[in-house]
Amino acid sequence: MLDASEAGTILIVDDNPRNLGLLSDTLNGAGFEVAVAVDGVRALRLAREGLPDLILLDVRMAGIDGFETCRRLKAEPDTREIPVIFMTASTDLPADRVKGLSIGAVDYLAKPFLDEELLARVRVHTTLRRLTKRLESQVNERLAAEAALQELTRELERRVAERTLELAQALEGLTRAEARLRASNERLEIEVARQTEELRRTNERLQTELTERARAEAARAALQEEIIRAQSARLAELSTPLIPITDHIMVMPLIGTIDAGRAQQALEAALRGVSANRAQVVILDVTGVTVLDSAVASTLMRTATALRLLGARTVITGIRPELAQTLVALGLDFSAVVTRGTLKSGIDHALKQAGDGAASLQCDGARASLALRPPRKDEA
C-alpha cells in the first residue's frame, strides 16, 4: 500500500453522506488522502485551496450540479488541470458520459461500481497526474534553461562584438606605434654606436680599477670568513655551554629545540670539557628542551657512552612527562644513565657520586647561579 504522499490526494464531491463515507473508507484504506465536499460551491473552494490530484464528482447534486461544477473548475487556471471523474446513477448514461467528457472530465463511473474498479481508475489517473506534473516541471526547467542559454548567448555575442572592436582599435594603435618604433630604432642605432665607442674607452679604464678591487675583495672575503668562523665557534659554545660547578662536576643546560647539529655540538663540547677539566660527573639538563626526536636522543645516549669511556658519569635532569613519553616511545635503553627530575636533585646526586661531600656545597655562588640559568645575549 502506498502512503498518502505517493498515492495522492482525492477530493470527493457528493451530496449523499453515505456515499461520502463509503468512498472515503475505500480510498483511505488504499493509502490515499481524502477531502470531502457536499456541494459544488464547497468543492470549488477546496479545489482552489488544496489542489488535489483527482476529483470524484457526483453529477446529480442540489444547487450547482456536477456538470456546472466541472465547467467552473476547468475555467480557472489553478484548477483546470485537475483530472475529474464523474459518478452518476443516471439512466441516461451514454448522454451524460458524452456531456461530461466534452466539458473536460477524464473518466466516468456508473453507480453502483465495484471498489476494485474505482481504485483501478483512480490509481491510473493519479499516476497520470503525477507524471504530468513531473513532465511539466521538466519542461519548465528546460524552458528556463533554454531562456538562460539564449540570454547567455546574447551576452557572449555582445562581449565578442565589444572585444572585436577593442582588438581592431588596438591593432590600429599598434600599427601607428610600429611606425614610431622604426623611426626611434634608427635614431637609437646611431646613439648606440656612439655609446659603444665611449663604453669601450671607459671599459679600458675600469679594467684596471676592477683588478685592484678584486684584490681588495679577496682580502675582505678572507677576513670575513675568519670572522664568521670565530663567531660560529662562539655561538656553538653558547648554544651548548659547559659550566663547571665544582672541580669534578660540570653542568650542560640544553634549551629550545635540539636538532641533530646541536646534539652533535653537545657531544663534542662535553668530551672536550671532561678531557680538559678531568670532570667525574656531567649533568645534561633538558628542562628547557621543547623538541627532541629519535636522532637527537640517540646522540645523547652516545654522549653518555663516550663520557663513560673517559671515566665520567652522566646525569640527565629535567625530563618532563611529555618528553619522557617521547623517549619511551623511541625505545631507547636508559638503564646505564642516571636521570633526575630537577637540576637541583641532579646536582645533589652528582656531589655524592663525585665524593665532594658537604664542602662541595659551598662552591662559588656565581658558579651555582650560572649553572641554573641559560646564558644571556649580552654574554655572547
Short mmCIF file of C-alpha atoms in Angstrom, two decimals:
data_model
loop_
_atom_site.label_atom_id
_atom_site.label_comp_id
_atom_site.label_asym_id
_atom_site.label_seq_id
_atom_site.Cartn_x
_atom_site.Cartn_y
_atom_site.Cartn_z
CA MET A 1 0.00 0.00 0.00
CA LEU A 2 1.26 3.49 -0.88
CA ASP A 3 1.39 6.29 1.67
CA ALA A 4 -0.58 9.49 1.06
CA SER A 5 2.40 11.37 -0.35
CA GLU A 6 2.91 8.68 -3.00
CA ALA A 7 -0.74 7.81 -3.69
CA GLY A 8 -2.13 11.34 -3.88
CA THR A 9 -4.99 13.46 -2.58
CA ILE A 10 -8.59 12.81 -3.71
CA LEU A 11 -11.46 15.31 -3.40
CA ILE A 12 -14.86 13.52 -3.20
CA VAL A 13 -17.90 15.65 -4.07
CA ASP A 14 -21.29 14.05 -3.30
CA ASP A 15 -24.41 15.33 -1.50
CA ASN A 16 -25.10 11.85 -0.10
CA PRO A 17 -23.31 11.40 3.28
CA ARG A 18 -23.46 7.59 2.97
CA ASN A 19 -21.71 7.68 -0.40
CA LEU A 20 -19.07 10.04 1.02
CA GLY A 21 -18.41 7.68 3.91
CA LEU A 22 -18.08 4.57 1.73
CA LEU A 23 -15.82 6.26 -0.80
CA SER A 24 -13.67 7.81 1.92
CA ASP A 25 -13.17 4.47 3.67
CA THR A 26 -12.26 2.73 0.40
CA LEU A 27 -9.74 5.38 -0.67
CA ASN A 28 -8.25 5.83 2.78
CA GLY A 29 -7.76 2.10 3.00
CA ALA A 30 -5.84 2.20 -0.28
CA GLY A 31 -3.46 4.85 1.05
CA PHE A 32 -5.00 7.99 -0.44
CA GLU A 33 -5.50 11.25 1.43
CA VAL A 34 -9.18 12.23 1.17
CA ALA A 35 -11.07 15.55 1.31
CA VAL A 36 -14.90 15.73 1.01
CA ALA A 37 -17.47 18.30 -0.14
CA VAL A 38 -21.28 18.00 -0.07
CA ASP A 39 -21.98 20.59 -2.78
CA GLY A 40 -20.39 22.29 -5.78
CA VAL A 41 -19.62 25.61 -4.06
CA ARG A 42 -17.58 23.93 -1.31
CA ALA A 43 -15.93 21.69 -3.90
CA LEU A 44 -14.71 24.73 -5.87
CA ARG A 45 -13.24 26.30 -2.73
CA LEU A 46 -11.48 23.11 -1.59
CA ALA A 47 -10.11 22.54 -5.09
CA ARG A 48 -8.61 26.05 -5.21
CA GLU A 49 -7.14 25.77 -1.72
CA GLY A 50 -5.85 22.19 -1.72
CA LEU A 51 -5.22 21.48 -5.43
CA PRO A 52 -6.00 17.74 -5.13
CA ASP A 53 -4.56 15.17 -7.52
CA LEU A 54 -8.05 13.93 -8.55
CA ILE A 55 -11.72 14.92 -8.08
CA LEU A 56 -14.52 12.33 -7.85
CA LEU A 57 -17.60 14.40 -8.78
CA ASP A 58 -21.23 13.33 -8.48
CA VAL A 59 -23.37 14.50 -11.44
CA ARG A 60 -26.70 14.94 -9.65
CA MET A 61 -26.43 17.39 -6.73
CA ALA A 62 -28.66 20.12 -5.34
CA GLY A 63 -27.69 23.67 -6.27
CA ILE A 64 -24.72 23.56 -8.63
CA ASP A 65 -24.73 20.14 -10.27
CA GLY A 66 -21.62 18.19 -11.24
CA PHE A 67 -21.56 19.46 -14.85
CA GLU A 68 -21.57 23.12 -13.80
CA THR A 69 -19.00 22.45 -11.09
CA CYS A 70 -16.72 20.83 -13.67
CA ARG A 71 -17.16 23.78 -16.08
CA ARG A 72 -16.11 26.23 -13.36
CA LEU A 73 -13.13 24.08 -12.38
CA LYS A 74 -11.95 23.98 -15.99
CA ALA A 75 -12.45 27.74 -16.36
CA GLU A 76 -9.96 28.61 -13.59
CA PRO A 77 -6.20 28.45 -14.37
CA ASP A 78 -5.28 26.93 -10.99
CA THR A 79 -7.76 24.05 -11.20
CA ARG A 80 -8.24 23.36 -14.91
CA GLU A 81 -5.54 20.65 -14.98
CA ILE A 82 -7.00 18.62 -12.09
CA PRO A 83 -8.50 15.41 -13.54
CA VAL A 84 -12.24 14.91 -12.86
CA ILE A 85 -14.06 11.54 -12.79
CA PHE A 86 -17.84 11.80 -12.90
CA MET A 87 -20.02 9.45 -10.82
CA THR A 88 -23.68 9.00 -11.68
CA ALA A 89 -26.61 6.67 -11.27
CA SER A 90 -28.44 8.29 -14.18
CA THR A 91 -30.47 6.11 -16.54
CA ASP A 92 -29.33 8.26 -19.47
CA LEU A 93 -25.71 7.15 -19.04
CA PRO A 94 -24.45 7.48 -22.65
CA ALA A 95 -25.65 11.08 -22.98
CA ASP A 96 -24.24 12.03 -19.56
CA ARG A 97 -20.92 10.35 -20.43
CA VAL A 98 -20.62 12.36 -23.66
CA LYS A 99 -21.57 15.58 -21.94
CA GLY A 100 -19.13 15.00 -19.07
CA LEU A 101 -16.20 14.15 -21.34
CA SER A 102 -16.99 17.13 -23.58
CA ILE A 103 -16.63 19.61 -20.69
CA GLY A 104 -13.28 18.19 -19.54
CA ALA A 105 -13.83 15.04 -17.44
CA VAL A 106 -11.27 12.24 -17.88
CA ASP A 107 -13.48 9.28 -16.93
CA TYR A 108 -16.98 8.20 -15.96
CA LEU A 109 -18.16 5.76 -13.28
CA ALA A 110 -21.69 4.42 -13.29
CA LYS A 111 -23.22 3.73 -9.87
CA PRO A 112 -23.14 1.23 -8.37
CA PHE A 113 -19.47 0.33 -9.06
CA LEU A 114 -17.02 -2.13 -7.54
CA ASP A 115 -14.33 -0.90 -5.18
CA GLU A 116 -11.70 -2.60 -7.37
CA GLU A 117 -12.90 -0.72 -10.43
CA LEU A 118 -12.91 2.59 -8.54
CA LEU A 119 -9.40 2.06 -7.19
CA ALA A 120 -8.06 0.93 -10.56
CA ARG A 121 -9.34 4.03 -12.34
CA VAL A 122 -8.28 6.35 -9.52
CA ARG A 123 -4.77 4.91 -9.50
CA VAL A 124 -4.46 5.27 -13.27
CA HIS A 125 -5.46 8.93 -13.24
CA THR A 126 -3.46 9.89 -10.13
CA THR A 127 -0.42 8.24 -11.66
CA LEU A 128 -1.00 10.13 -14.89
CA ARG A 129 -1.40 13.32 -12.82
CA ARG A 130 1.93 12.78 -11.07
CA LEU A 131 3.66 12.00 -14.35
CA THR A 132 2.09 15.06 -15.95
CA LYS A 133 3.27 17.29 -13.10
CA ARG A 134 6.75 15.82 -13.35
CA LEU A 135 6.79 16.34 -17.10
CA GLU A 136 5.56 19.92 -16.70
CA SER A 137 8.30 20.55 -14.16
CA GLN A 138 10.91 19.13 -16.52
CA VAL A 139 9.53 21.18 -19.39
CA ASN A 140 9.58 24.33 -17.27
CA GLU A 141 13.15 23.60 -16.19
CA ARG A 142 14.16 23.05 -19.80
CA LEU A 143 12.42 26.24 -20.92
CA ALA A 144 14.18 28.14 -18.14
CA ALA A 145 17.49 26.60 -19.15
CA GLU A 146 16.89 27.47 -22.80
CA ALA A 147 15.98 31.04 -21.84
CA ALA A 148 19.11 31.31 -19.75
CA LEU A 149 21.14 29.85 -22.62
CA GLN A 150 19.67 32.37 -25.05
CA GLU A 151 20.45 35.20 -22.64
CA LEU A 152 23.98 33.87 -22.23
CA THR A 153 24.36 33.62 -25.99
CA ARG A 154 23.25 37.20 -26.43
CA GLU A 155 25.64 38.30 -23.71
CA LEU A 156 28.50 36.39 -25.33
CA GLU A 157 27.69 37.90 -28.72
CA ARG A 158 27.72 41.35 -27.16
CA ARG A 159 31.04 40.70 -25.48
CA VAL A 160 32.53 39.27 -28.68
CA ALA A 161 31.43 42.38 -30.58
CA GLU A 162 32.93 44.64 -27.92
CA ARG A 163 36.14 42.61 -27.86
CA THR A 164 36.36 42.66 -31.66
CA LEU A 165 36.05 46.44 -31.63
CA GLU A 166 38.68 46.70 -28.91
CA LEU A 167 41.05 44.45 -30.88
CA ALA A 168 40.55 46.50 -34.04
CA GLN A 169 41.32 49.68 -32.17
CA ALA A 170 44.33 48.05 -30.53
CA LEU A 171 45.60 46.84 -33.91
CA GLU A 172 45.32 50.34 -35.32
CA GLY A 173 47.23 51.69 -32.34
CA LEU A 174 49.91 49.01 -32.76
CA THR A 175 50.34 49.95 -36.41
CA ARG A 176 50.95 53.58 -35.51
CA ALA A 177 53.25 52.54 -32.67
CA GLU A 178 55.24 50.31 -35.04
CA ALA A 179 55.90 53.25 -37.37
CA ARG A 180 57.07 55.38 -34.47
CA LEU A 181 59.21 52.49 -33.23
CA ARG A 182 61.01 52.12 -36.56
CA ALA A 183 61.89 55.81 -36.54
CA SER A 184 63.03 55.55 -32.94
CA ASN A 185 65.17 52.48 -33.73
CA GLU A 186 67.03 54.34 -36.42
CA ARG A 187 67.89 57.13 -34.02
CA LEU A 188 68.77 54.57 -31.37
CA GLU A 189 71.22 52.73 -33.63
CA ILE A 190 73.15 55.92 -34.18
CA GLU A 191 73.21 56.63 -30.46
CA VAL A 192 74.22 53.03 -29.66
CA ALA A 193 77.19 53.25 -31.99
CA ARG A 194 78.35 56.41 -30.26
CA GLN A 195 77.80 54.98 -26.78
CA THR A 196 79.58 51.74 -27.71
CA GLU A 197 82.74 53.59 -28.58
CA GLU A 198 82.53 55.58 -25.39
CA LEU A 199 81.95 52.43 -23.35
CA ARG A 200 84.96 50.73 -24.92
CA ARG A 201 87.18 53.52 -23.71
CA THR A 202 85.52 53.50 -20.30
CA ASN A 203 85.92 49.72 -20.00
CA GLU A 204 89.61 50.04 -20.54
CA ARG A 205 89.81 52.43 -17.61
CA LEU A 206 87.56 50.22 -15.46
CA GLN A 207 89.56 47.09 -16.14
CA THR A 208 92.48 48.47 -14.22
CA GLU A 209 90.25 49.56 -11.36
CA LEU A 210 88.49 46.15 -11.25
CA THR A 211 91.77 44.33 -10.98
CA GLU A 212 92.68 46.34 -7.91
CA ARG A 213 89.16 45.96 -6.48
CA ALA A 214 89.29 42.17 -6.97
CA ARG A 215 92.44 42.01 -4.86
CA ALA A 216 90.75 44.10 -2.15
CA GLU A 217 87.58 41.93 -2.27
CA ALA A 218 89.59 38.75 -1.92
CA ALA A 219 91.31 40.13 1.16
CA ARG A 220 87.97 41.28 2.60
CA ALA A 221 86.34 37.89 1.93
CA ALA A 222 89.17 36.09 3.67
CA LEU A 223 88.81 38.34 6.70
CA GLN A 224 85.02 37.90 6.72
CA GLU A 225 85.35 34.10 6.61
CA GLU A 226 87.71 34.23 9.55
CA ILE A 227 85.23 36.40 11.48
CA ILE A 228 82.37 34.04 10.62
CA ARG A 229 84.36 31.02 11.78
CA ALA A 230 85.15 32.76 15.06
CA GLN A 231 81.50 33.78 15.54
CA SER A 232 80.27 30.27 14.69
CA ALA A 233 82.64 28.79 17.23
CA ARG A 234 81.45 31.29 19.86
CA LEU A 235 77.76 30.60 19.03
CA ALA A 236 78.40 26.86 19.27
CA GLU A 237 79.88 27.38 22.72
CA LEU A 238 76.90 29.50 23.77
CA SER A 239 74.32 27.03 22.35
CA THR A 240 75.89 24.15 24.34
CA PRO A 241 77.57 25.79 27.36
CA LEU A 242 79.51 23.53 29.72
CA ILE A 243 79.55 25.09 33.18
CA PRO A 244 81.80 23.73 35.97
CA ILE A 245 80.13 24.00 39.37
CA THR A 246 82.86 22.13 41.32
CA ASP A 247 86.26 20.72 40.43
CA HIS A 248 84.65 17.41 39.49
CA ILE A 249 81.14 18.32 38.35
CA MET A 250 80.07 20.13 35.14
CA VAL A 251 76.56 21.13 34.01
CA MET A 252 75.43 21.48 30.37
CA PRO A 253 71.96 23.17 30.18
CA LEU A 254 70.17 22.45 26.87
CA ILE A 255 67.43 24.89 25.87
CA GLY A 256 64.94 25.18 22.98
CA THR A 257 64.75 22.82 20.02
CA ILE A 258 67.58 20.29 19.91
CA ASP A 259 68.32 19.14 16.39
CA ALA A 260 70.99 16.72 15.21
CA GLY A 261 73.53 19.53 14.78
CA ARG A 262 73.12 20.88 18.31
CA ALA A 263 73.17 17.35 19.75
CA GLN A 264 76.49 16.70 18.00
CA GLN A 265 77.83 20.01 19.33
CA ALA A 266 76.77 18.97 22.84
CA LEU A 267 78.62 15.67 22.43
CA GLU A 268 81.80 17.37 21.29
CA ALA A 269 81.61 20.11 23.96
CA ALA A 270 81.06 17.54 26.73
CA LEU A 271 84.02 15.42 25.60
CA ARG A 272 86.30 18.44 25.39
CA GLY A 273 85.18 19.72 28.81
CA VAL A 274 85.67 16.38 30.55
CA SER A 275 89.07 15.89 28.93
CA ALA A 276 90.22 19.41 29.86
CA ASN A 277 88.82 19.54 33.43
CA ARG A 278 89.09 15.88 34.46
CA ALA A 279 85.45 16.01 35.49
CA GLN A 280 83.89 12.96 37.11
CA VAL A 281 80.18 13.82 36.56
CA VAL A 282 78.48 15.66 33.69
CA ILE A 283 74.87 16.82 34.20
CA LEU A 284 72.82 17.21 30.97
CA ASP A 285 69.85 19.40 31.95
CA VAL A 286 66.97 19.19 29.40
CA THR A 287 64.46 21.28 31.39
CA GLY A 288 64.28 23.88 28.64
CA VAL A 289 64.15 21.44 25.70
CA THR A 290 60.96 21.78 23.60
CA VAL A 291 61.53 19.23 20.82
CA LEU A 292 63.60 16.05 20.96
CA ASP A 293 63.50 13.39 18.22
CA SER A 294 64.95 9.90 17.92
CA ALA A 295 68.19 11.03 16.24
CA VAL A 296 68.85 13.59 18.99
CA ALA A 297 68.01 11.10 21.76
CA SER A 298 70.41 8.59 20.21
CA THR A 299 73.15 11.25 20.13
CA LEU A 300 72.58 11.99 23.84
CA MET A 301 72.95 8.26 24.58
CA ARG A 302 76.19 8.20 22.54
CA THR A 303 77.35 11.21 24.59
CA ALA A 304 76.76 9.29 27.82
CA THR A 305 78.66 6.27 26.43
CA ALA A 306 81.59 8.39 25.27
CA LEU A 307 81.78 10.17 28.64
CA ARG A 308 81.80 6.79 30.40
CA LEU A 309 84.83 5.78 28.29
CA LEU A 310 86.60 8.94 29.56
CA GLY A 311 85.80 7.96 33.14
CA ALA A 312 82.93 10.39 33.70
CA ARG A 313 79.35 9.56 34.68
CA THR A 314 76.30 11.20 33.04
CA VAL A 315 73.21 12.50 34.84
CA ILE A 316 70.20 13.68 32.78
CA THR A 317 67.87 16.08 34.62
CA GLY A 318 64.65 17.97 33.87
CA ILE A 319 62.82 15.27 31.87
CA ARG A 320 59.15 16.38 31.72
CA PRO A 321 56.26 13.87 31.42
CA GLU A 322 55.66 14.59 27.72
CA LEU A 323 59.41 14.29 26.99
CA ALA A 324 59.54 11.06 28.95
CA GLN A 325 56.66 9.64 26.84
CA THR A 326 58.59 10.55 23.66
CA LEU A 327 61.76 8.83 24.91
CA VAL A 328 59.83 5.71 25.94
CA ALA A 329 58.11 5.61 22.55
CA LEU A 330 61.54 5.75 20.86
CA GLY A 331 62.51 2.52 22.63
CA LEU A 332 65.93 3.75 23.87
CA ASP A 333 67.68 1.99 26.77
CA PHE A 334 68.32 4.46 29.62
CA SER A 335 69.38 1.81 32.14
CA ALA A 336 73.04 2.95 32.02
CA VAL A 337 72.15 6.63 32.56
CA VAL A 338 71.09 8.29 35.84
CA THR A 339 68.02 10.54 35.48
CA ARG A 340 66.66 13.05 37.95
CA GLY A 341 63.51 15.19 37.81
CA THR A 342 65.18 18.52 38.62
CA LEU A 343 68.61 20.09 38.21
CA LYS A 344 68.92 20.51 41.99
CA SER A 345 68.37 16.80 42.64
CA GLY A 346 70.84 16.01 39.86
CA ILE A 347 73.48 18.25 41.45
CA ASP A 348 72.87 16.59 44.85
CA HIS A 349 73.37 13.16 43.26
CA ALA A 350 76.50 14.34 41.43
CA LEU A 351 78.03 15.73 44.65
CA LYS A 352 77.57 12.37 46.32
CA GLN A 353 78.94 10.45 43.33
CA ALA A 354 81.97 12.76 42.96
CA GLY A 355 82.77 12.40 46.63
CA ASP A 356 82.94 16.16 47.22
CA GLY A 357 80.80 15.90 50.30
CA ALA A 358 79.34 18.80 52.20
CA ALA A 359 82.33 21.02 51.39
CA SER A 360 81.42 21.00 47.73
CA LEU A 361 78.04 22.52 48.59
CA GLN A 362 79.89 25.74 49.42
CA CYS A 363 81.01 26.22 45.79
CA ASP A 364 81.24 29.70 44.33
CA GLY A 365 77.79 31.41 44.31
CA ALA A 366 78.42 32.80 40.87
CA ARG A 367 79.08 29.31 39.51
CA ALA A 368 75.88 27.91 41.02
CA SER A 369 73.81 30.81 39.69
CA LEU A 370 75.28 30.40 36.22
CA ALA A 371 74.63 26.66 36.24
CA LEU A 372 70.90 27.18 36.91
CA ARG A 373 70.17 29.59 34.01
CA PRO A 374 70.85 29.79 30.24
CA PRO A 375 73.48 32.33 29.02
CA ARG A 376 72.23 35.89 28.36
CA LYS A 377 72.51 37.63 24.98
CA ASP A 378 74.98 40.19 26.39
CA GLU A 379 77.34 37.31 27.28
CA ALA A 380 77.59 36.19 23.63
#
